[in-house]
Coordinates of C-alpha atoms in Angstrom, one line a residue:
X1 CA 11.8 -14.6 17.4
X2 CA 10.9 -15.8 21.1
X3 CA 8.1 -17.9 20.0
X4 CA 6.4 -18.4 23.9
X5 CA 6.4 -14.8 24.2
X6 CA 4.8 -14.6 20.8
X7 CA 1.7 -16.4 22.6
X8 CA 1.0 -13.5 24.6
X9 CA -1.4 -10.3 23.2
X10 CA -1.2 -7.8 25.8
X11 CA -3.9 -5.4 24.0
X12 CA -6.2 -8.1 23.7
X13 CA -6.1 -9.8 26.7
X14 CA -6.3 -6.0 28.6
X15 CA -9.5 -5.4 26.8
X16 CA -10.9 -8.8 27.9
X17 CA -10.2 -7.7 31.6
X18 CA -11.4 -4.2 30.8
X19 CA -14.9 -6.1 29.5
X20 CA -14.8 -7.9 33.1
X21 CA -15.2 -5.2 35.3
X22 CA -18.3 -3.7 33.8
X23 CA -17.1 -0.5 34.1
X24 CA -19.5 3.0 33.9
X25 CA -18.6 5.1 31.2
X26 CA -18.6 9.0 31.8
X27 CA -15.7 9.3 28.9
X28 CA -16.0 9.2 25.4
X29 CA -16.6 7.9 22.9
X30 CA -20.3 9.4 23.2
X31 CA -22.3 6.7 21.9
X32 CA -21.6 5.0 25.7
X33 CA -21.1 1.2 25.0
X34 CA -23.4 1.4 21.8
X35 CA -26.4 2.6 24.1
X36 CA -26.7 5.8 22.5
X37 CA -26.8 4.4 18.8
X38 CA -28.9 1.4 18.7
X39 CA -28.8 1.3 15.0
X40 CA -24.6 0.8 15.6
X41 CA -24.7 -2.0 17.5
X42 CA -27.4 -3.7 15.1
X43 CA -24.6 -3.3 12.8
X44 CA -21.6 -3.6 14.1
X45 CA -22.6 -6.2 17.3
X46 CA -22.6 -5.3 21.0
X47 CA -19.1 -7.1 21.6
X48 CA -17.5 -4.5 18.7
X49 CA -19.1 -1.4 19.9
X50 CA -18.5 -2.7 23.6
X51 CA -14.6 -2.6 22.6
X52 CA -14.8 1.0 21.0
X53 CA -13.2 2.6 24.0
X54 CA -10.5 5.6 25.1
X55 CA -7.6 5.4 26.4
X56 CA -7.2 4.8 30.4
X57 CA -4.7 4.3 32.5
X58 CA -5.2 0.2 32.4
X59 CA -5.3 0.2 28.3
X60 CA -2.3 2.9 28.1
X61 CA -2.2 4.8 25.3
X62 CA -0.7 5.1 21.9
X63 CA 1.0 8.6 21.9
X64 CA 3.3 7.6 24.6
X65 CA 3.2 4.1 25.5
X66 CA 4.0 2.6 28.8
X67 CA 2.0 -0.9 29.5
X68 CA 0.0 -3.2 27.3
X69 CA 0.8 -0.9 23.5
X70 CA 4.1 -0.8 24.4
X71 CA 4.2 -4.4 25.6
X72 CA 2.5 -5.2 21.9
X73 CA 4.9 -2.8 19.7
X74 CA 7.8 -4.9 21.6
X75 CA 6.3 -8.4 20.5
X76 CA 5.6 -6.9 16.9
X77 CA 9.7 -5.7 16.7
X78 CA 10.5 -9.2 17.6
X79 CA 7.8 -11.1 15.2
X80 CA 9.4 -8.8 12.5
X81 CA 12.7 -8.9 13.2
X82 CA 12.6 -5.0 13.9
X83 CA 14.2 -2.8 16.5
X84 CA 11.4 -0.9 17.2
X85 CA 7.8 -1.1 15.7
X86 CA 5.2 1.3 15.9
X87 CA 1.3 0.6 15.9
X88 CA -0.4 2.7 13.4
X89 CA -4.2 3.5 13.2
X90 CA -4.1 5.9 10.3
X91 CA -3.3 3.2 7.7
X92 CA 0.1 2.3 5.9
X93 CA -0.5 6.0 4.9
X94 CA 0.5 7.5 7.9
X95 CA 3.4 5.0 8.3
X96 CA 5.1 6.1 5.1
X97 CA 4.8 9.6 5.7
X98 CA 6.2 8.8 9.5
X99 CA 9.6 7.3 7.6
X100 CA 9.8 10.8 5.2
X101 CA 9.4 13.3 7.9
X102 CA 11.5 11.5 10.2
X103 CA 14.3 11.3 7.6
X104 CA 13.7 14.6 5.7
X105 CA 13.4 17.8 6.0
X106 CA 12.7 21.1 3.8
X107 CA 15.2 21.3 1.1
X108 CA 16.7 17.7 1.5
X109 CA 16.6 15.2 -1.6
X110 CA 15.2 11.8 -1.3
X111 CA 15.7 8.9 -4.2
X112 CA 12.8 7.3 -4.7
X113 CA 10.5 5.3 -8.1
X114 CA 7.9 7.4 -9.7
X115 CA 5.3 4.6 -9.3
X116 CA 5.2 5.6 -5.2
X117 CA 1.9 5.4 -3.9
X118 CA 0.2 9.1 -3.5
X119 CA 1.3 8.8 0.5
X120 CA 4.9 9.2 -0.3
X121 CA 4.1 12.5 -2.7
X122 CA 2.0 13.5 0.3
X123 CA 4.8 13.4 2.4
X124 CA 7.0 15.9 0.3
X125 CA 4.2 18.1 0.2
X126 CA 4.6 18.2 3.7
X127 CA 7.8 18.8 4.4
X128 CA 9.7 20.4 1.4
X129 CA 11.5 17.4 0.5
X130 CA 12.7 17.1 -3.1
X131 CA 12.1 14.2 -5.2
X132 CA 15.4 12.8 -7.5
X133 CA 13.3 10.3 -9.5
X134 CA 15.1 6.8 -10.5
X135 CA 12.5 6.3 -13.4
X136 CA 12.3 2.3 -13.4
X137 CA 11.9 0.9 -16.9
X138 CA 8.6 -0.5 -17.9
X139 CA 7.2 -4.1 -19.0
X140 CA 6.1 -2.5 -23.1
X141 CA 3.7 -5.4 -23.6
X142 CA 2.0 -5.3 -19.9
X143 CA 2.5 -1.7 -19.5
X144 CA 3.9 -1.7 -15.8
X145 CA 6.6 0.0 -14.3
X146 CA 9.2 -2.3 -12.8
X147 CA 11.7 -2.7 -10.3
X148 CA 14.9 0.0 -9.1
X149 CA 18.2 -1.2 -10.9
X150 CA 21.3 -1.4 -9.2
X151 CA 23.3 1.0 -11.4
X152 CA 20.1 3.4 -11.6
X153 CA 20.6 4.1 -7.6
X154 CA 23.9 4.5 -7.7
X155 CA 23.7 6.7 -10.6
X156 CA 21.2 9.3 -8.6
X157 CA 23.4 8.5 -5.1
X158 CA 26.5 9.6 -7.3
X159 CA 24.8 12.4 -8.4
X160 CA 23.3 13.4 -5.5
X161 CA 25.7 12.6 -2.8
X162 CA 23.5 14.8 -0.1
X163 CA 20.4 12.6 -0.5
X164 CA 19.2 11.6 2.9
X165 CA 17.3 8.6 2.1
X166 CA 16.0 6.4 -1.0
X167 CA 12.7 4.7 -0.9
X168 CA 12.1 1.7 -2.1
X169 CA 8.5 -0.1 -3.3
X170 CA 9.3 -4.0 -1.8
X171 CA 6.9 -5.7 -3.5
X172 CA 5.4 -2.8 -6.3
X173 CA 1.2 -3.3 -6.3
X174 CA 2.0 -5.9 -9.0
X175 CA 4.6 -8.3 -7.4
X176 CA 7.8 -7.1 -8.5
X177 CA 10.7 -6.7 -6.1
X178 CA 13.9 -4.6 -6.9
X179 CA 17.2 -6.1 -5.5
X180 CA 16.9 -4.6 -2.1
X181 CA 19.8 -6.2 -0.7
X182 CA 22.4 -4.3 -2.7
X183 CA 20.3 -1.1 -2.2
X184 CA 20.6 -1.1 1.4
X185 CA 24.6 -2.1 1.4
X186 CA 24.9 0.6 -1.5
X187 CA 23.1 3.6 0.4
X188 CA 24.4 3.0 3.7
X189 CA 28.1 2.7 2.2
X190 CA 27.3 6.4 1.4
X191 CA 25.3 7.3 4.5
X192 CA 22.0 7.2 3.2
X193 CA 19.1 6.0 5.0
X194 CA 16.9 3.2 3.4
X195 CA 13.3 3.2 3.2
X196 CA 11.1 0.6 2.1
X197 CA 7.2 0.9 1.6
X198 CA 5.9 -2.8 2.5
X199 CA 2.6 -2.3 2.4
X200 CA 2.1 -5.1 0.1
X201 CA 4.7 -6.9 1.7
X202 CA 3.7 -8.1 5.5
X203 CA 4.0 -11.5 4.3
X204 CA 7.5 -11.2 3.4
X205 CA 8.3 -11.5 6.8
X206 CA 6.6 -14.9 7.4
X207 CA 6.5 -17.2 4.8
X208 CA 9.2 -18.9 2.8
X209 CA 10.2 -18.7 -0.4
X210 CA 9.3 -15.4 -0.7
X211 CA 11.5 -12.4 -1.6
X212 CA 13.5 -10.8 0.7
X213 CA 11.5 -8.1 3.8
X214 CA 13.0 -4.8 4.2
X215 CA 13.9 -5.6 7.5
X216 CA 16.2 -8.9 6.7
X217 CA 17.7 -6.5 3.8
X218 CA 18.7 -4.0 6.4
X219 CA 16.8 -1.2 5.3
X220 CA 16.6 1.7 8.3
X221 CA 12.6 1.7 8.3
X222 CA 9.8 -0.2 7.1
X223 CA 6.2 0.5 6.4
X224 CA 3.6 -2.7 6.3
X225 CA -0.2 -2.8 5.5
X226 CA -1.1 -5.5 8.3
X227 CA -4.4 -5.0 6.9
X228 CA -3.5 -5.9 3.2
X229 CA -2.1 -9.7 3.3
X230 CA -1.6 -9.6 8.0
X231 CA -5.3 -10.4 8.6
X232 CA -5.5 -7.4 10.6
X233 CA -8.9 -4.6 10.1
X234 CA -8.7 -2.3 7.5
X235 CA -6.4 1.1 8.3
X236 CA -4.1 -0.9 10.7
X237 CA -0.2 -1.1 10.0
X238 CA 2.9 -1.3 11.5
X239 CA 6.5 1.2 10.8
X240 CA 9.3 -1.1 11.9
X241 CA 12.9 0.5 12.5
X242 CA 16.7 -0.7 12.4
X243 CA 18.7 -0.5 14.7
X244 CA 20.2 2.8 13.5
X245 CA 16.9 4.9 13.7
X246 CA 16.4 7.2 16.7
X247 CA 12.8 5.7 17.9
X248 CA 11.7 8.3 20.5
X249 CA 12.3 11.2 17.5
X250 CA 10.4 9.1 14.9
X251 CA 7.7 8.6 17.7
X252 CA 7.6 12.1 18.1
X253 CA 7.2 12.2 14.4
X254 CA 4.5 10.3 14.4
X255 CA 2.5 12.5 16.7
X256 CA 2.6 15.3 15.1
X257 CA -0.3 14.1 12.5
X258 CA -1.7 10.5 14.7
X259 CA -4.8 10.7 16.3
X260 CA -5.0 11.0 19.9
X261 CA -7.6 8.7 20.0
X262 CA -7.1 5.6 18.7
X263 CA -8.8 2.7 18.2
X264 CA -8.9 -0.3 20.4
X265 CA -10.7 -2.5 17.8
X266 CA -7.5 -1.7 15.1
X267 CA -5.0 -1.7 18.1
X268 CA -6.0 -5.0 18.9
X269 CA -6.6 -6.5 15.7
X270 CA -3.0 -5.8 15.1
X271 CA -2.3 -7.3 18.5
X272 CA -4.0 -10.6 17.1
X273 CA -3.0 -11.1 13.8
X274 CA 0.8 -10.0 14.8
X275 CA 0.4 -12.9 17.4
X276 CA -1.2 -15.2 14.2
X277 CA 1.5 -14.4 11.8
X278 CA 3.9 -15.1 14.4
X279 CA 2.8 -18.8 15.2
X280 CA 1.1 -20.0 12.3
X281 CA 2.6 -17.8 9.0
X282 CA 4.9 -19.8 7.7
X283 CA 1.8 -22.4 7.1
X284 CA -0.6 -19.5 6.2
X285 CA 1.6 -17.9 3.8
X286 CA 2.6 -21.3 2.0
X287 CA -1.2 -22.2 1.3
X288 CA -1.6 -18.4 -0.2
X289 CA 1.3 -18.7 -2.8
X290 CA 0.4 -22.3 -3.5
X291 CA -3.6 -21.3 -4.1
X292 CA -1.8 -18.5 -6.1
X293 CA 0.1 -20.3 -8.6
X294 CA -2.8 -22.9 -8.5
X295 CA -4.8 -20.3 -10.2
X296 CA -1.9 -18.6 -12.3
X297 CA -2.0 -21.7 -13.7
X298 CA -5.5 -22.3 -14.4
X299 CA -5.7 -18.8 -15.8
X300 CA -3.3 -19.3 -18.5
X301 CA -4.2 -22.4 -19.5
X302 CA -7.7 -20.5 -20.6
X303 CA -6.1 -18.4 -23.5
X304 CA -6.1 -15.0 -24.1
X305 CA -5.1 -14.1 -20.4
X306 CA -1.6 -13.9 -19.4
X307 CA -1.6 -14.7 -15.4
X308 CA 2.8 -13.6 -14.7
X309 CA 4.9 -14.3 -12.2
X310 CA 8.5 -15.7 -11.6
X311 CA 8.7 -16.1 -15.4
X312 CA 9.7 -12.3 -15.6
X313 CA 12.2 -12.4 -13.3
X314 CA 15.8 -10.8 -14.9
X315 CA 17.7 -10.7 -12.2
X316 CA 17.9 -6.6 -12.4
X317 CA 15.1 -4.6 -13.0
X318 CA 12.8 -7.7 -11.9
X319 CA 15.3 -9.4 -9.7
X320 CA 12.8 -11.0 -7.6
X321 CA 8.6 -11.8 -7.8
X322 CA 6.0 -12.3 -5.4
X323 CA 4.4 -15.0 -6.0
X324 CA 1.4 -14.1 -4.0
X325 CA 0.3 -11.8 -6.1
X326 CA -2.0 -13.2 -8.7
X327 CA -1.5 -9.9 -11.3
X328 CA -3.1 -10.9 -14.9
X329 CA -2.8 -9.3 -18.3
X330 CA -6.0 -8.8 -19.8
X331 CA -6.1 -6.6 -23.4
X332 CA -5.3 -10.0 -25.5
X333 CA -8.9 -10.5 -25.1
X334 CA -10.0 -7.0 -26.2
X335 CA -10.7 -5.5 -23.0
X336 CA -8.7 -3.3 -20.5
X337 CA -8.0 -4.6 -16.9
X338 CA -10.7 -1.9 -15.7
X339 CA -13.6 -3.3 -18.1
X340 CA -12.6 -7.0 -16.8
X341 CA -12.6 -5.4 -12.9
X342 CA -16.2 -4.2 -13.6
X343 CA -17.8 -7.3 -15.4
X344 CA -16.3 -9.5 -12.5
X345 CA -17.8 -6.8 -10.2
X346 CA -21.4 -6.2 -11.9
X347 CA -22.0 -10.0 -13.6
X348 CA -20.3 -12.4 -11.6
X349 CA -20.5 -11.0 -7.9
X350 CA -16.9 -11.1 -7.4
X351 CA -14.4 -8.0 -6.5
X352 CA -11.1 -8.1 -7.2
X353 CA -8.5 -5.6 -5.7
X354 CA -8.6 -3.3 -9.0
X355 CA -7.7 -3.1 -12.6
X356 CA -6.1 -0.5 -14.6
X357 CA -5.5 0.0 -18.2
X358 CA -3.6 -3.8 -18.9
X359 CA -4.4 -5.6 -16.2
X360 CA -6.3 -6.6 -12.9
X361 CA -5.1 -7.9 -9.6
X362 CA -6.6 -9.9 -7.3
X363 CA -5.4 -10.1 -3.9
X364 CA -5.0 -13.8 -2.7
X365 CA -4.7 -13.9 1.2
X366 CA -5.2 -16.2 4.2
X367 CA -8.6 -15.8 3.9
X368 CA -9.2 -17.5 0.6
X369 CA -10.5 -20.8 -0.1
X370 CA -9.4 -22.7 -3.1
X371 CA -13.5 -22.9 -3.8
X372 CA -13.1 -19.1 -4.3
X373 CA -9.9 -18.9 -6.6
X374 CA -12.0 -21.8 -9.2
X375 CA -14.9 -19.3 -9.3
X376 CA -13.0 -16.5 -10.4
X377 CA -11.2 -18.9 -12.5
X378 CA -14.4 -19.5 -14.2
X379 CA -16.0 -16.3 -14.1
X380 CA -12.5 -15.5 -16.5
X381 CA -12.9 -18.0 -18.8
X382 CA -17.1 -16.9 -19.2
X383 CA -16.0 -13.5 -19.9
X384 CA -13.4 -14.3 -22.4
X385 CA -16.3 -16.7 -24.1
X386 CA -18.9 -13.7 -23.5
X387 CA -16.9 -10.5 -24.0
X388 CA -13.6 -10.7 -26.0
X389 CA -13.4 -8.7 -28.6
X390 CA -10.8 -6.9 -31.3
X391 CA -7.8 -5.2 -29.3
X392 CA -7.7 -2.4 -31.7
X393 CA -7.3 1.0 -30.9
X394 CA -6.7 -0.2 -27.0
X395 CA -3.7 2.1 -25.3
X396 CA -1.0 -0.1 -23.7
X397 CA 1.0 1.7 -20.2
X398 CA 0.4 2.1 -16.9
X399 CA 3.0 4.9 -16.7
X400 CA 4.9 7.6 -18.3
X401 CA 7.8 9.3 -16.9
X402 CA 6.9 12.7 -16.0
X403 CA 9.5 15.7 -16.1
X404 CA 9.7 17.9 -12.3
X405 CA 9.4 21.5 -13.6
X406 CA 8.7 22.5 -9.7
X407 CA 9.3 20.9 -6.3
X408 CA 5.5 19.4 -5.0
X409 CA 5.8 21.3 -1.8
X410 CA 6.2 24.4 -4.2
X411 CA 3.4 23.7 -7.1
X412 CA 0.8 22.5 -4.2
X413 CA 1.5 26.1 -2.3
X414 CA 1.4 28.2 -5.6
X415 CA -1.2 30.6 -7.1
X416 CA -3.4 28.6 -9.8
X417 CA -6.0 28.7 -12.2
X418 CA -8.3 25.8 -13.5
X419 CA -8.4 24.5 -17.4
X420 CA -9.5 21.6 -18.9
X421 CA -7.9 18.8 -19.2
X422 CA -6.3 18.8 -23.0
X423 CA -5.7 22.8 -22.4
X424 CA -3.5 22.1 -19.7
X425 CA -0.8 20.7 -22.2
X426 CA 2.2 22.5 -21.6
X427 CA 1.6 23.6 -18.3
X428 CA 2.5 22.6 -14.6
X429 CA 0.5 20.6 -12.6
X430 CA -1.0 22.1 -9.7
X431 CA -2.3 18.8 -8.3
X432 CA -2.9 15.0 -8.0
X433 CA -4.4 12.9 -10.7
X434 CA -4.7 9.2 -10.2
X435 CA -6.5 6.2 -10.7
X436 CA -7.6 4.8 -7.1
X437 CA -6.6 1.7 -6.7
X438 CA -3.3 1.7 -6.8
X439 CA -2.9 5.0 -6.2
X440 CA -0.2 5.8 -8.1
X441 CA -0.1 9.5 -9.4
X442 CA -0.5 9.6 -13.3
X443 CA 0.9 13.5 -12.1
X444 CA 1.9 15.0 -8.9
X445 CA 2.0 18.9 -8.1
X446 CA 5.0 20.2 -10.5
X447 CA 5.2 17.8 -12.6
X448 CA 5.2 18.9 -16.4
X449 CA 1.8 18.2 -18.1
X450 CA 2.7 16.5 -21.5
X451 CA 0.1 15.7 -24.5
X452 CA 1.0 12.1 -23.3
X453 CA -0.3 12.4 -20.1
X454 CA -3.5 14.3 -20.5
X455 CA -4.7 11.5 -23.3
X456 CA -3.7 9.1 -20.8
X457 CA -6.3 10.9 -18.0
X458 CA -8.6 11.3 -20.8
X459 CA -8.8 7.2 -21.4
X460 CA -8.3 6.0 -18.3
X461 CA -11.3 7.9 -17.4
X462 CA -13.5 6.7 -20.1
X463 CA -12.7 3.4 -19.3
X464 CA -14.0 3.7 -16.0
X465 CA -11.2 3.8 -13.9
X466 CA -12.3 5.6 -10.3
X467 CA -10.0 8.6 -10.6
X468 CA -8.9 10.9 -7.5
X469 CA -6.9 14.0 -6.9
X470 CA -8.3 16.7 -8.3
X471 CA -10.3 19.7 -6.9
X472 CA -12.5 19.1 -9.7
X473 CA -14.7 16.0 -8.7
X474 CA -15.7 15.4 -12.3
X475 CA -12.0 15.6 -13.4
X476 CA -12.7 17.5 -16.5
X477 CA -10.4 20.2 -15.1
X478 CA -6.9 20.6 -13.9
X479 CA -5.7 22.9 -11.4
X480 CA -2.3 24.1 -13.0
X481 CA 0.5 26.7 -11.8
X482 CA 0.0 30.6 -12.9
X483 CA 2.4 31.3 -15.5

């Protein structure tokens, strides 16, 4: 990484000379500098909606870039130790789709974990792809899915020799990293292209002491949330490429869904916190995982909570951890990770990234303060004191392996009919049903609807998880496949 050209943000510094020139706007957007929509500017600030401008010739633009964006995706490649990298403005999203369609199309088989975020489903939607599942083994007591073993990839490569690509989850939501290294040397040892969805990983490529980034494992693409753990606003990321990749197609690729007119305030928020990362990091990062095993600490030393991290570690289906990630285990104390997310939320003012049936996460970043992480620290130990209660009767499992009766291209396409939820047992799922955050399908178009499962919808609901994917915005129905 050239670190004096790392200095330099071309986006940025061309929207300071744009602001300069006091140009007249007869181009969109409409609202003409914020002088159309007074009540935007009160909210947003005259400097933001000042910036909220479309692409000209001295700001280039992202569908084919020539200057400044270009300029940026070049510094980006080099920060990340990437080929190429791509801006993105339709979240990390858009970026994982980008690496499917680029890599697959209808017909062709992809390896990839069943606890892939909805995007990744989305994509085979899309275009016809079909989905060989390596079903990761799951943590019993904390009911999470864990990492992609060695011999479980080569077992789906082996029997699936025409796969195009496996995907890989580097870290998973909750911290846990497969070993991505071997992946990589395995799959392209058999001419299959790596994928690896980073979008809780951009700090992987920073700090030290972390596990390995898809891009320093060799993987062929990489999507990363900026946005999560880069600093960067909310819906920017970044697809890196290898050296292998064919960037102009996989810009082309990109095209076909990105809007064609992006934002300057996410295009140079990327532009900013790429040139951040790049100079200051390896500090930045270091004060995140030591705030986060400050308070991993803390949290187990209350009782009743169970704060993990590198203690899981196996060296095969966990063979690495983030530490960054402060992930906590929360039925010891009678309550499910949702009903701990909500009291935080409702009592004690403080929101944490989400919590499902076991647990709750909450995302430390370089914007915390150590004043922040004893707060939630003691808003944990109140609720334990206030709350706990018998454990009894409460459901342990973030996930159960589902059986593909159709491909998701297929089952999204086909002719269905709506029943509710416990009626749909035995039938095959016409749609998405999730709990959002993560975003992780509980069942994806084709997928066999078991007894398991639809109890699983039916809890998770009444414990309050926000659940998405379904036609029916009550989710008391499921749309399944006409027999």
């Amino acid at each position: 990484m050239d670190i004096k050209r790392q200095e330099r943000a071309p986006i940025y510094e061309a929207l300071e000379e744009f602001k300069k020139k006091r140009v007249v706007p007869f181009d969109v957007p409409g609202h003409k500098r914020g002088r159309g929509n007074p009540e935007l500017v009160h909210l947003l600030g005259e400097k933001c909606v000042g910036l909220d401008v479309n692409s000209m010739k001295p700001l280039d633009n992202l569908c084919h870039p020539v200057s400044v964006i270009r300029e940026a995706e070049e510094l980006a490649a080099d920060a990340f130790g990437a080929a190429n990298a791509f801006l993105m403005v339709g979240g990390t999203t858009s970026a994982v789709q980008a690496m499917i369609l680029s890599t697959c199309k209808a017909g062709d088989k992809i390896i990839l974990p069943r606890n892939v975020h909805k995007s990744a489903l989305n994509a085979l939607v899309l275009c016809g792809a079909i989905p060989v599942y390596v079903n990761p083994q799951t943590n019993a007591k904390l009911g999470i899915s864990l990492g992609m073993e060695i011999d479980q990839v080569a077992r789906a490569i082996e029997e699936n020799p025409d796969a195009k690509a496996v995907l890989v989850n580097n870290p998973t939501y909750y911290g846990i990293c497969s070993d991505l290294k071997s992946i990589v040397a395995l799959a392209h040892s058999k001419g299959i292209k790596v994928l690896t969805d980073e979008a809780h990983g951009t700090h992987l490529y920073f700090g030290k002491g972390l596990p390995i980034s898809g891009m320093a494992a060799g993987a062929d693409m990489s999507a990363v949330s900026m946005h999560k753990s880069g600093g960067s606003l909310t819906q920017s990321s970044i697809l890196l490429t290898g050296r292998d990749v064919n960037a102009d197609y996989v810009r082309q690729i990109i095209n076909l869904t990105q809007t064609t007119s992006a934002s300057y305030l996410l295009l140079s928020s990327l532009d900013i916190s790429r040139r951040n990362l790049a100079l200051r990091g390896e500090e930045s990062f270091a004060k995140v995982a030591q705030m986060s095993e400050y308070a991993r600490q803390e949290i187990n030393s209350i009782g009743g909570y169970y704060a993990y991290g590198r203690d899981l570690v196996n060296g095969t289906s966990i063979y690495d951890y983030d530490v960054t990630k402060l992930s906590i285990y929360t039925l010891d104390i009678g309550l499910a990770g949702i009903e701990v997310y909500d009291l935080l939320r409702d009592e004690y003012d403080i929101q944490i990234e989400f919590g499902d049936i076991c647990n709750i996460l909450a995302y430390i970043s370089i914007g915390d303060r150590i004043q922040d992480i004893e707060r939630l620290v003691g808003a944990l130990e109140d609720i334990k004191r206030l709350y706990s209660k018998d454990k009894t009767g409460l459901l342990s499992g973030e996930y159960i392996n589902p059986k593909v009766a159709v491909s998701p291209q297929e089952a999204f396409y086909s002719q269905k009919k709506s029943v509710r939820i416990m009626d749909a047992v035995g039938a095959v799922s016409g749609e998405f049903v999730m709990c959002y955050p993560p975003g992780i399908p509980i069942l994806a178009p084709g997928e066999l609807i078991t007894k398991e499962i639809a109890q699983y919808i039916v809890y998770a609901k009444e414990k309050g998880c926000s659940m998405q994917g379904t036609e029916d915005p009550a989710v008391e129905y499921l749309k399944v496949l006409e027999q």
